[in-house]
PDB file of C-alpha atoms in Angstrom:
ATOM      1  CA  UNK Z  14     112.837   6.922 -52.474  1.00 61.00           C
ATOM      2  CA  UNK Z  15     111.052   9.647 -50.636  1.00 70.00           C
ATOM      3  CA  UNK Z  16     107.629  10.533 -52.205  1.00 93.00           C
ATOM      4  CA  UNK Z  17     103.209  10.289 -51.610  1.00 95.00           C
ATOM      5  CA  UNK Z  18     101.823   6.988 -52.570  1.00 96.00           C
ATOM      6  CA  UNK Z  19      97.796   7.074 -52.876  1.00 96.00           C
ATOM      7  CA  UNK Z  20      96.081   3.850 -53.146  1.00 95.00           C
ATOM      8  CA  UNK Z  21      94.209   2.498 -55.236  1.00 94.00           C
ATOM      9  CA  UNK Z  22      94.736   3.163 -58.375  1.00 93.00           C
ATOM     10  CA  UNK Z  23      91.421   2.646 -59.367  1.00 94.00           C
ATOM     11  CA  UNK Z  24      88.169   2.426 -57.243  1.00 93.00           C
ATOM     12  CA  UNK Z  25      84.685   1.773 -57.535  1.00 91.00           C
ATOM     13  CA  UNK Z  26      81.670   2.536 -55.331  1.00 87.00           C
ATOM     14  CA  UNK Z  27      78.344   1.132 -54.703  1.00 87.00           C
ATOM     15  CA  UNK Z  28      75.353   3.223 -54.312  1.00 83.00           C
ATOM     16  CA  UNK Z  29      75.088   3.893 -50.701  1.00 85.00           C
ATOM     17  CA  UNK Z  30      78.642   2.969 -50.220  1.00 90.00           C
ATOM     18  CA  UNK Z  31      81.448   4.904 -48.414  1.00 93.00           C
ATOM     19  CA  UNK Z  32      85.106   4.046 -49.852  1.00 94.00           C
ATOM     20  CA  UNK Z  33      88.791   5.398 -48.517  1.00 96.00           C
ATOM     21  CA  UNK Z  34      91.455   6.688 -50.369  1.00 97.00           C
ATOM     22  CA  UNK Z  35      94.996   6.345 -49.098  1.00 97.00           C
ATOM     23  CA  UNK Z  36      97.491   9.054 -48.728  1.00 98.00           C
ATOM     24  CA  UNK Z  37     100.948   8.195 -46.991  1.00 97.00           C
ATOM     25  CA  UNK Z  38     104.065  10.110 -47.327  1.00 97.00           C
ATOM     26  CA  UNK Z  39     108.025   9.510 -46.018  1.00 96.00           C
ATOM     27  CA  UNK Z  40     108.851  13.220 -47.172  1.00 95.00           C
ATOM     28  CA  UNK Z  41     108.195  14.046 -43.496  1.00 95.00           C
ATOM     29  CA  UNK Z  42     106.085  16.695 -44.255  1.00 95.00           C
ATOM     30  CA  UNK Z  43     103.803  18.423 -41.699  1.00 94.00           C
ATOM     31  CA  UNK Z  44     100.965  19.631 -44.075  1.00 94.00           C
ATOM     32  CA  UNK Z  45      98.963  17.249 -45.978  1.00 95.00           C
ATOM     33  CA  UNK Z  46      95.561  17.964 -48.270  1.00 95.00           C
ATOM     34  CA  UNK Z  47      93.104  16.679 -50.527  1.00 96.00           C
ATOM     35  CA  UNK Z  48      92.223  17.884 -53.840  1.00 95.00           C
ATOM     36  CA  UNK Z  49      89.432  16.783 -56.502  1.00 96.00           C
ATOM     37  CA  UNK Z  50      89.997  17.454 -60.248  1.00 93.00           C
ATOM     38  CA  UNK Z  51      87.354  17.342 -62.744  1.00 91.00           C
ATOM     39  CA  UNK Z  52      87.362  17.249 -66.414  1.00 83.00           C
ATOM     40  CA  UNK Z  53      88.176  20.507 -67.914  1.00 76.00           C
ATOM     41  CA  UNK Z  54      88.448  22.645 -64.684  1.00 78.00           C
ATOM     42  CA  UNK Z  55      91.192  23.140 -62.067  1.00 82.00           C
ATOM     43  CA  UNK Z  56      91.961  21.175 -58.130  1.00 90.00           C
ATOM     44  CA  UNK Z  57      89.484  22.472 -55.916  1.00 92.00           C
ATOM     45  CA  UNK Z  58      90.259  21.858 -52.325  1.00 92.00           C
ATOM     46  CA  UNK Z  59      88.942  19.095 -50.204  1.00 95.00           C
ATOM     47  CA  UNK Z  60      90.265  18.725 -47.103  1.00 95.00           C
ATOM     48  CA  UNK Z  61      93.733  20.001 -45.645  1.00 94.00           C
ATOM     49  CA  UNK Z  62      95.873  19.560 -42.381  1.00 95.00           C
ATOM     50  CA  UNK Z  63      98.852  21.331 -41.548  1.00 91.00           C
ATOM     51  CA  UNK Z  64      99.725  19.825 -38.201  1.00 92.00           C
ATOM     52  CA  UNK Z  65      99.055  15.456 -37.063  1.00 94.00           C
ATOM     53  CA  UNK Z  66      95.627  15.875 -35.212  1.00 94.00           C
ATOM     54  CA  UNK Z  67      94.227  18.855 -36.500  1.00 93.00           C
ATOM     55  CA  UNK Z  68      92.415  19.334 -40.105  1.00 95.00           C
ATOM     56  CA  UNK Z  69      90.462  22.179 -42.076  1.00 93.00           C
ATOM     57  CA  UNK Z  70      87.553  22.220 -44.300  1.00 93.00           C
ATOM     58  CA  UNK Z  71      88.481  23.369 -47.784  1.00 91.00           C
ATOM     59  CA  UNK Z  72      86.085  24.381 -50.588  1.00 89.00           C
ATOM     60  CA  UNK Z  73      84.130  21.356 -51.345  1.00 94.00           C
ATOM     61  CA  UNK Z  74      84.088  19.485 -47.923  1.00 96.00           C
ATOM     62  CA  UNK Z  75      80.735  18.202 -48.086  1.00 96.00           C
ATOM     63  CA  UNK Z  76      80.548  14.642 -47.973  1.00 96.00           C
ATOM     64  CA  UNK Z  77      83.523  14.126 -47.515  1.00 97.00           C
ATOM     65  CA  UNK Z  78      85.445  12.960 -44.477  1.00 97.00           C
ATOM     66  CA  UNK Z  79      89.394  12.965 -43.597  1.00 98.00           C
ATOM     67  CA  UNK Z  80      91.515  11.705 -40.075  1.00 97.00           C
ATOM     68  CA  UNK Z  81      95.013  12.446 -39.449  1.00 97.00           C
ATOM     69  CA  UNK Z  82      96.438  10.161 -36.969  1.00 97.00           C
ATOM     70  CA  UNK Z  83      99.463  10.150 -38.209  1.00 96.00           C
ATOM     71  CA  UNK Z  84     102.036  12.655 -39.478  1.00 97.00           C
ATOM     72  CA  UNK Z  85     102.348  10.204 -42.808  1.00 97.00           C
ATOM     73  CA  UNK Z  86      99.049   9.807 -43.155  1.00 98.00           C
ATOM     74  CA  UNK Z  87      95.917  11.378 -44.668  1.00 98.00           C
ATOM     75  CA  UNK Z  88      93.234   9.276 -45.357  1.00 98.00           C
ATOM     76  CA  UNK Z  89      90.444  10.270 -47.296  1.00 98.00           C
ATOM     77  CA  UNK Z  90      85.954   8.786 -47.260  1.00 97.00           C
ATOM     78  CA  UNK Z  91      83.750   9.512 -49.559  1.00 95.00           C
ATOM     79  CA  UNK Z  92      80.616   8.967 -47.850  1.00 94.00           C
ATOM     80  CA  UNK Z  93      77.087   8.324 -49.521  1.00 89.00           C
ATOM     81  CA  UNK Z  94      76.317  11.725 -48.714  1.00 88.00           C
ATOM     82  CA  UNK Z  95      78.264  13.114 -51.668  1.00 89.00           C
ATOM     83  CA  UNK Z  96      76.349  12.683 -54.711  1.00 86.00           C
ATOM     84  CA  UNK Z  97      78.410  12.936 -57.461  1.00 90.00           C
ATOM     85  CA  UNK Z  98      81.390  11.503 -56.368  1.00 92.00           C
ATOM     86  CA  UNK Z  99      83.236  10.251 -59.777  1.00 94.00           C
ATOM     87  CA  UNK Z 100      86.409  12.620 -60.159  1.00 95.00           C
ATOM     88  CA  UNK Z 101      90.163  12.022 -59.883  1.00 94.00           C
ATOM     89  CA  UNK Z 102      91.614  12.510 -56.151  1.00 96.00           C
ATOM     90  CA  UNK Z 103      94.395  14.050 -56.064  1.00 95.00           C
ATOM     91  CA  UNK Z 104      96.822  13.837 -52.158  1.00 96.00           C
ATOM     92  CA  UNK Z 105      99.057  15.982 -51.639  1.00 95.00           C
ATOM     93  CA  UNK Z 106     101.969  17.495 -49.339  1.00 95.00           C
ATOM     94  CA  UNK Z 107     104.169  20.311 -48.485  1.00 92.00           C
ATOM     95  CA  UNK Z 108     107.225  20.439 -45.618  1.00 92.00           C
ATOM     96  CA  UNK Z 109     105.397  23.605 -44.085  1.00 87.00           C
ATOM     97  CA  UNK Z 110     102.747  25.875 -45.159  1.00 81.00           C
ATOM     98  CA  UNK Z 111     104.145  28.305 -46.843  1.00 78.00           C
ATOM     99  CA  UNK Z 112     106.360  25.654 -49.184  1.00 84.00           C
ATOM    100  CA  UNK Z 113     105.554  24.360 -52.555  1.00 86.00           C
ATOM    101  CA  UNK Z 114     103.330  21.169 -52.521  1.00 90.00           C
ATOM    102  CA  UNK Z 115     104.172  17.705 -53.860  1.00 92.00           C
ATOM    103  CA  UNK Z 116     101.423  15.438 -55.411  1.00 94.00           C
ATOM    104  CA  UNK Z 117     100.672  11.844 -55.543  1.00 95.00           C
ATOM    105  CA  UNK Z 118     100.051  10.144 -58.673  1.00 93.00           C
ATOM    106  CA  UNK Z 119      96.151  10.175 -58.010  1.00 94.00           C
ATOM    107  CA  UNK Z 120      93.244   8.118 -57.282  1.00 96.00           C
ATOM    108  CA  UNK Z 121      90.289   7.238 -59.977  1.00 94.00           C
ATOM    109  CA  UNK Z 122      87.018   6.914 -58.456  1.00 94.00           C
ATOM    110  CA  UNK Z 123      84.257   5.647 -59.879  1.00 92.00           C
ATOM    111  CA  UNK Z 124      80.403   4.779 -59.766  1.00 86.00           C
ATOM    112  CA  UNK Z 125      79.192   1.267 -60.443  1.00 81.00           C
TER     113      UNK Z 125
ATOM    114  CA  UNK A  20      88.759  36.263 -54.066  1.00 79.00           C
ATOM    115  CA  UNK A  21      91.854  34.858 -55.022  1.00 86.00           C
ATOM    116  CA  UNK A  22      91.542  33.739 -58.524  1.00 91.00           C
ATOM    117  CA  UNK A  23      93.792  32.242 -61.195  1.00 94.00           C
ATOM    118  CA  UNK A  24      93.303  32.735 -65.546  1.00 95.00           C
ATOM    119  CA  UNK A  25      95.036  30.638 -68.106  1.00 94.00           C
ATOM    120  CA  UNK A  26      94.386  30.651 -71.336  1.00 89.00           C
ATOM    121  CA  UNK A  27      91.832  27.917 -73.237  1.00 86.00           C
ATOM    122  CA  UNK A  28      93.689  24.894 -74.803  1.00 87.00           C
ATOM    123  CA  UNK A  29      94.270  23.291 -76.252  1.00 94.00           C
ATOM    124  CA  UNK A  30      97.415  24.639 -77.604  1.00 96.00           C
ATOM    125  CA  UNK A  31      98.895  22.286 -81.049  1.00 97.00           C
ATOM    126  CA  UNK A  32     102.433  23.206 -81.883  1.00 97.00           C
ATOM    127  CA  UNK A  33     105.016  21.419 -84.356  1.00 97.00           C
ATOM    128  CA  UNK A  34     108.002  20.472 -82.527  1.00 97.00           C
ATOM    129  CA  UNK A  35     110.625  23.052 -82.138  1.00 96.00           C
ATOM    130  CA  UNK A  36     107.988  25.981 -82.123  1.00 97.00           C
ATOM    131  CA  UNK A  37     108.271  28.574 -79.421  1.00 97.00           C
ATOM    132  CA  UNK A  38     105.573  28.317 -76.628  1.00 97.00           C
ATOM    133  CA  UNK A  39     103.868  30.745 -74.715  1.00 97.00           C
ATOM    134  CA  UNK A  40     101.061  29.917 -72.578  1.00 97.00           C
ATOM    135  CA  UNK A  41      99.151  33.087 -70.150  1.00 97.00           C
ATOM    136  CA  UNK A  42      98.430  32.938 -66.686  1.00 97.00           C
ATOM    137  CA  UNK A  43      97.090  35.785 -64.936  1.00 97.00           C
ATOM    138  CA  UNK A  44      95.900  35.977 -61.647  1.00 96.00           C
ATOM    139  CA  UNK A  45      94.228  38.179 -59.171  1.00 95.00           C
ATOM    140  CA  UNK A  46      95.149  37.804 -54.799  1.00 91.00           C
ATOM    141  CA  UNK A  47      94.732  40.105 -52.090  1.00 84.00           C
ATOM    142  CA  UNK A  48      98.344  40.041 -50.837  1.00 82.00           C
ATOM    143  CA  UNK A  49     101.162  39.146 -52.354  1.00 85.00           C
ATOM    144  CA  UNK A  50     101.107  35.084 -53.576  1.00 91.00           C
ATOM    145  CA  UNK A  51     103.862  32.916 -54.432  1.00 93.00           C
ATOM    146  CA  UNK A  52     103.575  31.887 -58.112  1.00 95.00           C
ATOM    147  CA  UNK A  53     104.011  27.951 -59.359  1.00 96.00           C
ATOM    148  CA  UNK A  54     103.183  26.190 -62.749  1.00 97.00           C
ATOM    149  CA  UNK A  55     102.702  22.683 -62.621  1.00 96.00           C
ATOM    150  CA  UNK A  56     102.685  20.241 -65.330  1.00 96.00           C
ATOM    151  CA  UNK A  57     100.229  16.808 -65.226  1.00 94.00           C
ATOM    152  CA  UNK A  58     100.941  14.126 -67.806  1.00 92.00           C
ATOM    153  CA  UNK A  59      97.694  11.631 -68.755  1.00 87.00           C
ATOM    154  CA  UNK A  60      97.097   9.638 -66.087  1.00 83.00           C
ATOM    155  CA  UNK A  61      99.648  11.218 -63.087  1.00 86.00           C
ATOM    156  CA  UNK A  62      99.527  13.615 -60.515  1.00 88.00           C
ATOM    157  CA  UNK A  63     100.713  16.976 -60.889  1.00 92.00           C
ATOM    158  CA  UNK A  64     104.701  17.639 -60.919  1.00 94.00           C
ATOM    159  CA  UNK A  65     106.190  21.205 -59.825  1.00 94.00           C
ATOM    160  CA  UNK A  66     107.802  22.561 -63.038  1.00 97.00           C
ATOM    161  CA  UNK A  67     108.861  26.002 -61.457  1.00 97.00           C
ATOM    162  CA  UNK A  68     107.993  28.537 -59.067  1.00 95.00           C
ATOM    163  CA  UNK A  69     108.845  32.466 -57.808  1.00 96.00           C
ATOM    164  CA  UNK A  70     107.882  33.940 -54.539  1.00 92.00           C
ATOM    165  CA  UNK A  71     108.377  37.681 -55.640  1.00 92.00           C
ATOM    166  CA  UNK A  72     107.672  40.467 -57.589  1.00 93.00           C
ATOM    167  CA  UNK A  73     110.647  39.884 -60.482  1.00 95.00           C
ATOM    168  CA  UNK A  74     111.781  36.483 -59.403  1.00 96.00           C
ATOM    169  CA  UNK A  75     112.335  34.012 -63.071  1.00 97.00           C
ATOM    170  CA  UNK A  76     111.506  30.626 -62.180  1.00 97.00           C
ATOM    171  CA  UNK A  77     113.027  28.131 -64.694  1.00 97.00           C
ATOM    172  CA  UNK A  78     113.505  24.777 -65.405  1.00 97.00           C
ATOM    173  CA  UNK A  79     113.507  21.770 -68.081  1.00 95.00           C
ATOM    174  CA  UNK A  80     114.015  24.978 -70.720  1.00 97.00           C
ATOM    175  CA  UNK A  81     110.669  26.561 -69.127  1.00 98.00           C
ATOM    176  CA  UNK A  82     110.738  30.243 -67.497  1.00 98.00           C
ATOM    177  CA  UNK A  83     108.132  32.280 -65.869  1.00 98.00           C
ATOM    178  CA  UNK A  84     108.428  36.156 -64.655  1.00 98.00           C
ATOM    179  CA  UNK A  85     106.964  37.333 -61.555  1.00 97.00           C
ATOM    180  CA  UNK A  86     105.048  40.394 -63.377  1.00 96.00           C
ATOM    181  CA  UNK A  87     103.351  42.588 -60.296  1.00 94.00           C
ATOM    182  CA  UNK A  88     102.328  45.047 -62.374  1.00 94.00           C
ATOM    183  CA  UNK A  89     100.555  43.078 -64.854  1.00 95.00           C
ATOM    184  CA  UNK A  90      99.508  40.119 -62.537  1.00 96.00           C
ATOM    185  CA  UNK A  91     100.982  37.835 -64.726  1.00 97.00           C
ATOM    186  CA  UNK A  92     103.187  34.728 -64.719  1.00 98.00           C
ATOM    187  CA  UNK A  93     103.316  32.910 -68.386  1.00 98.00           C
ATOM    188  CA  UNK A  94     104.757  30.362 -69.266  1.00 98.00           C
ATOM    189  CA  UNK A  95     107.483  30.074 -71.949  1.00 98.00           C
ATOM    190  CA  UNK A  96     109.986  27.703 -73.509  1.00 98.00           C
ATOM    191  CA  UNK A  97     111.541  28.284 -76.638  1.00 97.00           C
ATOM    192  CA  UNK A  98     111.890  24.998 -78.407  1.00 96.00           C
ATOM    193  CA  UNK A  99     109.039  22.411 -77.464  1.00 97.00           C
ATOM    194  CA  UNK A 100     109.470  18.424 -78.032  1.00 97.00           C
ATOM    195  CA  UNK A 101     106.437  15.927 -78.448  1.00 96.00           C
ATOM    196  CA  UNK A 102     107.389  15.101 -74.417  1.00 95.00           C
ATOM    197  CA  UNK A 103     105.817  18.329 -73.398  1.00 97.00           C
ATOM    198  CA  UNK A 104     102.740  17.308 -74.178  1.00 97.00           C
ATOM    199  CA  UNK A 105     100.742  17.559 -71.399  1.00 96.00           C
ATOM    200  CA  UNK A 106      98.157  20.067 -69.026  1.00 95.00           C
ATOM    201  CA  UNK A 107     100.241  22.989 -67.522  1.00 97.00           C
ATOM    202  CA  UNK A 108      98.378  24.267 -64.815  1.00 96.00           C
ATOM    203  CA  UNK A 109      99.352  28.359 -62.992  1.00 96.00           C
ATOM    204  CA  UNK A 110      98.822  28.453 -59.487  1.00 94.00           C
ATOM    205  CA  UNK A 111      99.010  31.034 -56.789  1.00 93.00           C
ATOM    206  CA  UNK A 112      99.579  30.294 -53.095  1.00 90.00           C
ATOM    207  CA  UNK A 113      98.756  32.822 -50.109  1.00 83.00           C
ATOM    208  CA  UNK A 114      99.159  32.711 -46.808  1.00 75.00           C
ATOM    209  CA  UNK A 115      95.816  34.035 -45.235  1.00 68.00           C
ATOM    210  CA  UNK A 116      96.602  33.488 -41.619  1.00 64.00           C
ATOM    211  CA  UNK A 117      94.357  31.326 -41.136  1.00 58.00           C
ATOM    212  CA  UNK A 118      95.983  28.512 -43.501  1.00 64.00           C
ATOM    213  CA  UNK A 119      97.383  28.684 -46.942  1.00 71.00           C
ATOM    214  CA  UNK A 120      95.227  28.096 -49.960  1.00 76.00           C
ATOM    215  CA  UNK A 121      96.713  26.752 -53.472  1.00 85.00           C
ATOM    216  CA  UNK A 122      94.337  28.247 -56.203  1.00 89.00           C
ATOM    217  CA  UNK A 123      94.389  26.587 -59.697  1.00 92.00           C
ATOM    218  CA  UNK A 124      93.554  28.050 -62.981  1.00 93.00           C
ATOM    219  CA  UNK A 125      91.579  25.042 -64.695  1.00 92.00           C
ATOM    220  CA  UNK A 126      94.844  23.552 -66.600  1.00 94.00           C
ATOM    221  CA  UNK A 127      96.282  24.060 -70.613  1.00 95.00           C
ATOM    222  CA  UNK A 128      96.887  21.076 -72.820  1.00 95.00           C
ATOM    223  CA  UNK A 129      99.165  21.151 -75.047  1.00 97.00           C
ATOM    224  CA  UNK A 130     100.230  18.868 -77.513  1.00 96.00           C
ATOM    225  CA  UNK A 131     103.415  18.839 -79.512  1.00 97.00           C
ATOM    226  CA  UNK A 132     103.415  17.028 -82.795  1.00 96.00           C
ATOM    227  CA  UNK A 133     106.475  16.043 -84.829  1.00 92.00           C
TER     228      UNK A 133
END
């Protein structure tokens, strides 16, 4: 079946640590993005590429770090410089812009 | 900027009860409109969507109007079941030019009991 899978589940990070999230899709989408939810407020916008090789800041980009190799995939760090990084990750992707977006079934990070 | 308003949950209703949740938003062109729907521990799942002024997006016995006039795309079903329980979360998405942005309004739980 088509769909996003984002790995792990669950994660944990050291202070000092960076840690990457997976994001891979077979939908054959071209855009791709990464979203952070936190308790009681809405997706705010990581990270987001529309086109393999080429990738755009979003709201909260600081500290955060993203590649895309590879149409299917989006990985995204979270380095050490991003302080409170404990939130639920949220990947998702759309065929074009302009088109509705699909979402994986999320990330937990967490700080030890 | 491009902003998105739901209404505070969360929302308790007995099973069967008519639901109504508000979203209102506020763009700078013209967005397309989407509610989503997030059950514990998932990602977010498309429930329905319109890309115009009038347009009725529907599905699973949901519907939302495209209001232009009143910025405003709630959500309604008219029977609920304890498996709608979940956060239902508006969204507009506009095409700047320079990219395309999905804004969120900050989500609505809602809980069904029997």
């Amino acid at each position: 079946d088509g769909g996003i899978t984002q790995s792990p589940k669950y994660l944990f990070r050291k202070e000092g640590q960076n840690v990457t999230l997976s994001c891979e899709q077979n939908l054959n989408h071209d855009a791709m993005y990464w979203y952070r939810q936190d308790p009681g407020q809405g997706l705010r916008l990581i990270y987001y590429s529309h086109i393999v090789n080429d990738f755009q800041k979003g709201d909260i980009a600081e500290g955060y770090s993203v590649s895309r190799e590879k149409k299917e995939s989006f990985p995204l760090t979270v380095t050490s410089a991003q302080k409170n990084p404990t939130a639920f990750y949220l990947c998702a992707s759309s065929p074009t812009v302009n088109q509705p977006q699909h979402f994986g079934d999320g990330t937990r990070l967490s700080i030890l | 900027g491009d902003s998105v308003t739901q209404m505070e949950g969360p929302v308790t209703l007995s099973e069967e009860a008519f639901l109504t949740i508000n979203c209102t938003y506020t763009a700078t062109g013209y967005p397309s409109l989407f509610w989503y729907v997030q059950y514990p521990g998932e990602g977010l799942q498309l429930l329905l969507k319109a890309t115009k002024a009038d347009d009725k997006g529907s599905n699973k016995g949901f519907e939302a109007t495209y209001r232009k006039e009143t910025t405003s795309f709630h959500l309604e079903k008219g029977s609920v079941q304890v498996s709608d329980s979940a956060v239902y979360f508006c969204a507009l998405l506009l095409f700047t030019g320079g990219g395309n942005k999905l804004t969120f309004g900050t989500g609505t739980q809602l809980k069904v009991e029997l």
